[in-house]
Amino acid sequence: MRLVVRVIEGRNLPPMDPNGLSDPYVKLQLGKQRFKTKVVKKNLNPTWGEEFSFKVEDLKEELVICVLDEDKYFNDDFVGQLKIPVSKVFDSENKSLGTSWYSLKPKTKKPKNKDCGEILLTILFSQNNAFLEMDGDIDYHSSSLKKNGDVVGTESPSRSVSGGSNISISSSILQEVLSSKEEKLPPAAKSFAERIAQMFNSTSASTSKATDVSEPQEPVVAPPEVPDENKIEDQELSGSFDEFMKEMQSRDVGNETPSNLAGGVLLDQVYAITPEKLNWIIFSPDSCFPKTVAEAQGNTEQQFGPWKFDSGSDSLKRVVTYIKAPSKLIKAVKATEEQTYLKADGEVFVVLISVNTPDVPYGSCFRVELLYCITPGPEVASGEQTSQLTISWRMNFLQSTMMKGMIENGARQGLKDSFELYGSVLSQHVKPVDLKDMVSNKEQVLASLQIEPRSDWKLALQYFGNFTVVSTVFIGVYVLVHIWLAMPSSIQGLEFVGLDLPDSIGEVIVCGILVLQCERVLELLSRFMQARVQKSSDHGVKAQGDGWVLTVALMEGSNLPAVDSSGFCDPSDISDLADVLVPLKGKLAQACQSKLHLRIFLNNTKGNNVVKEYLSKMEKEVGTKINVRSPQTNSAFQKLFGLPLEEFLINDFTCHLRRKMPLQGRLFLSARIIGFHSNLFGHKTKFFFLWEDIEDIQVSPPTLASMGSPIVVITLRRGRGMDARHGAKSMDAEGRLKFQFHSFVSFNVAHRTIMALWKARALSPEQKVRIVEEESETKILHSEESGSYLGTEDVSMSEVYSSSLCVPTNFLMELFGGGDLERKIMEKAGSLSYSYTPWESEKPDVYQRQIYFRFDKSISRYRGEVTSTQQKYLLPDKKGWMVEEVMTLHGVPLGDYFNLHLKYQIEDSPISQKSCNVQVLCGIEWLKSTRHPKRMTKNIYSHLEDRLKVMFSVLEKEYANV
C-alpha cells in the first residue's frame, strides 16, 4: 500500500531573502523515505505541481512536510512545516483527505514569523497509482515542469488496474485539481491535462465493469497515444548515430590520440568488447547505459541533446543537462555537459566532456574536463577482441581564485567516488577482462615470440638467394672463362712482370663493379655466419643474476626501409628507449618513420624482500626504525615525481627550502633520489636530483633567517642537476648548484638519514664499513616522526583474550598453518583477500612468515589493508607454542600512528588432551604522538577482542564438524 502526496502550490509565504522574496521548495519525509520538489525562484506564491509516492509499512508514522528557502552559500532557511499522521489518512473516508489548503506551522513556539503561509496538498492511499511507475520496492516520482510556457510530463506505461474505487477517487481529484488550474495553464498544457483526465475516466469505467464477476470482462481500450516530438526526434537521431560515426571516420586525418589529462586517471579498465560497440554503449542515444548510471548516481531530470556537427569545425557535439545528486558538501545542483568527439576512426574513440556547474560555490570560475579514450585492448588468452577505456580529468580555471586548492581537492574526491560507481555499473553491462587472462606476463610473451627452427640450408637460401649473389657468381665465372681463353698480353706502360694494369676506361669500370659485388657477397656471408651462431642461442631469455634482470622482447618492427638490393635493413643504431615504440636513427629510418615495438620486463632474482633488506641495512646506519610505506603512499610518490614502479619511498620530512623567501614543503628520500615538493596557494614547486650528483653535504649553524634551525647545505657536482636549478639557493663560481634546507621537525633524524643514504650511494665499500662501525658506537636517536626502534618485548602488553578451548593444540595451530582452514576462518572473521607466505626458518627453532589481507566493510567502513609479520616457536617446556605478530595498518585513519603487537600463548590443557588454553596479549607501539591515545587504545582493544572471539568460535565449530 502506498501513500500518494501531490504538492500543488503555496500561498502567502513569508519573505526570507533581503529582496523581499523567497526561493521556496518542499521536502517530504515518511520514515526513511525522502523526496523534495523543484525550487521556484523569487516567488511567495509558488506552484510546484509534483506528485510523490511513499511505501507505507507502519500506520503510526507521520508524514512530515517542510517548506524551505534555498540559499546558495549558507544553510537553507526554514519557512514552515506540517505533520500529518498516516493513520488519519487511512481512517478517513475513501482513504483520502482530498485536496485542501493546510496552514504551515513554525518549528519553535516563539517564532519570528507567526504566519508561515499555506500549502495546497492532495493526500490519499492508492495501491495502483496511474501517475507513477512502480516496480518492486523502488519509488519513482514524476514531475510536471513549466518550461517556456509548456508543461512537460513524464509518461507512464499503461497497465491493468484492480480496485476501481481508488482509481475513481484519483480521477475525481485529478479533475478537481486540473479544473482549479485550468485558467492558469497555457493551451498546450490544457490539452495535455484533458488527455490525462480522459485516460483516467476510461480506466475508471473499465475497472467498474470488471467488478462484476458474472458479466464478461470487456477489454480496456487505451486512448490513442499522441506522438511526442522529443521522442520522435530522439529516435531519428539514434538511428543516425552510426552514420555520424562513419562520417567522423571519413573525416579523420590520422591525428594522434590525445594523452591523459593532468588531473589523473579516474578509470582504466579493459573490457571484452570491441571499441566500436563500447563507444555505442556509452554515447549512443539508443543505449540505456547513461540512464542506468544516472539512476545509480542519483542524478535526475537528465536530458540528452542531439548529436550534431559544429558549424565552425568538423567536431561532433551534443549537450546533456541534469540535476546532480547532493553530496556531503554540496546540495543538488544543475549541471551541463558539453560532449565533443575529438577522434573517431573506427578503432580509437576520444570524447572530451566539459562539465559546467554554475550553482556551486565559485562555479563560474572553473570547468571540470573529462577525457574518455577508447582504444583497442591487449590480447587475451582466448583470442577475444578487447578494448581499453581510460577516463582522465583536469580542472580548467577560467578565473584565478585563492580557493583553487580546495576546489581541486573537493572535485578530486567527488569524481573518484562517482567513477568508482560508474565502473561498477559499466561492469554489469560489459564483461571486464581479468588481468590474469591478458597475454602480458613474460613467459607467455616470450613463448609467443618463439620461431620455428630452420635448417642451415633454408637460412643460406634466405641470405644468398638474391640477385646480388647470382650476378656476382655469373660475373666471376665469366671473368674466369675469359682468363682461360685469352692470350697473355705484352708488357707496356708502367706494367712489369706480375703487375697487369687496365689498358682502358672500360676495364677500370669492370674492375670496380667486381670489387663492389665481392664486398656485398662477403658482407652477406658475414651476416649468415652470425645468424647461424645466434640461431642456437636463447637470446638471453635464460639469463640469471644476483639482483635485477632486465628482459627486452622485440615484438615487431614497422616501416623498416630496405637499404640494399637484398631487401634487408640493419636496425643497429637505436636511440634511447621510449615508452613502447623505439624510433630508429638514420636518414632512411627517419624518412620512413621506422620504429621497433619493445616489451620490457624487470625481475628480481632475490625475491620480494629486497625493500625490507635494504631498509634493514639503512636502519643500522641511521639508528632509527624505518617503516615500509604503504602501496598507496609509494604510488603517490612515484606519480608525483614521475618515477618507475620499482622506486620506493624511504622517508619524508617537513622542512623549508631556502631561496629569496623560505618555501615550506616536504623533502622526499628514496634509494636513488632526493626530491622536494611544495604546493602553496596553488603555486607548485617540484624538483629532484640523484644521490650520485651530490658532491658535498655540510651543516651550517642556525641563523635568524632559518628561524633558529641548522641548515643542511647540499652541493651538487659541476653540471649536474640542472633540471632542479629553480630550487637552488645559488650557483658558485665553478658552476655548482647549492640547495639549502632548514626548519626540520626532527633535524637529527633528517640529517642522519640524508647522510646515510648519500654515503650508501656515493662512497666506496671500505668507507661505508668504517662509517657504520663508528656510528654504531654512538647513541641511537629516537624521534616521534620516524618512530623508535622497538621489539615486541619493549611494548607494554595487556591481556585482551583468555579462554580454554575444546580443541587440541595441534588442531588450533592449523589456524597458523597456512592451509584451507586458516583461510576459511580468517575470511569469516572479516579478512578479505587473505594471503600469506610459507613459514621460513629465521633462527634455529624460530619460523617467520608475512601476511596480507583487507578488512571487510563490517569490520571497518574504510576497508583498510593490513600487512603483518608472524613468528612462532615452541615454549621452553615444549608443551605449547608462542606466536608473535606485528601488524601494520594502511588506508585507515591514523593507521600510520601505531603498530599492533600481539602474542598468542597456546598451551596444552592439564585436564584433557582434547583441549588447550589460549591467552592473547596486545600492545601498541606509538610511532607518532596523538591527542587521545587512551581512547584509541580502548577502541582498538575492543575491536580486537571481538575479532578473536569470532576466530576461536569458528575454530571450535570446525573441530566439532571434523
mmCIF file of C-alpha atoms in Angstrom, residues 3 100 114 145 161 194 266 279 292 312 336 395 400 494 552 677 750 760 769 780-782 806 814:
data_model
loop_
_atom_site.group_PDB
_atom_site.id
_atom_site.type_symbol
_atom_site.label_atom_id
_atom_site.label_comp_id
_atom_site.label_asym_id
_atom_site.label_seq_id
_atom_site.Cartn_x
_atom_site.Cartn_y
_atom_site.Cartn_z
ATOM 1 C CA LEU A 3 0.611 6.915 0.236
ATOM 2 C CA SER A 100 -7.258 21.177 0.604
ATOM 3 C CA LYS A 114 3.892 33.644 13.159
ATOM 4 C CA LEU A 145 7.775 21.274 -15.077
ATOM 5 C CA VAL A 161 -5.772 -1.953 -12.763
ATOM 6 C CA GLU A 194 -7.583 16.902 -20.839
ATOM 7 C CA LEU A 266 39.742 8.040 -12.814
ATOM 8 C CA ASN A 279 31.576 3.588 -27.793
ATOM 9 C CA THR A 292 21.217 3.446 -15.607
ATOM 10 C CA GLY A 312 32.695 26.150 -37.124
ATOM 11 C CA THR A 336 25.549 20.951 -18.107
ATOM 12 C CA MET A 395 40.309 21.416 -13.672
ATOM 13 C CA SER A 400 42.091 32.982 -10.721
ATOM 14 C CA LEU A 494 104.067 1.173 -66.284
ATOM 15 C CA VAL A 552 63.674 -6.851 -23.524
ATOM 16 C CA HIS A 677 57.626 19.305 -3.359
ATOM 17 C CA ALA A 750 66.588 14.049 8.951
ATOM 18 C CA ALA A 760 75.483 4.443 0.785
ATOM 19 C CA VAL A 769 82.017 -0.125 6.636
ATOM 20 C CA ILE A 780 70.730 5.657 18.980
ATOM 21 C CA LEU A 781 68.472 8.582 18.253
ATOM 22 C CA HIS A 782 64.710 8.372 18.731
ATOM 23 C CA CYS A 806 37.718 -27.624 23.418
ATOM 24 C CA GLU A 814 46.372 -25.092 11.995
#
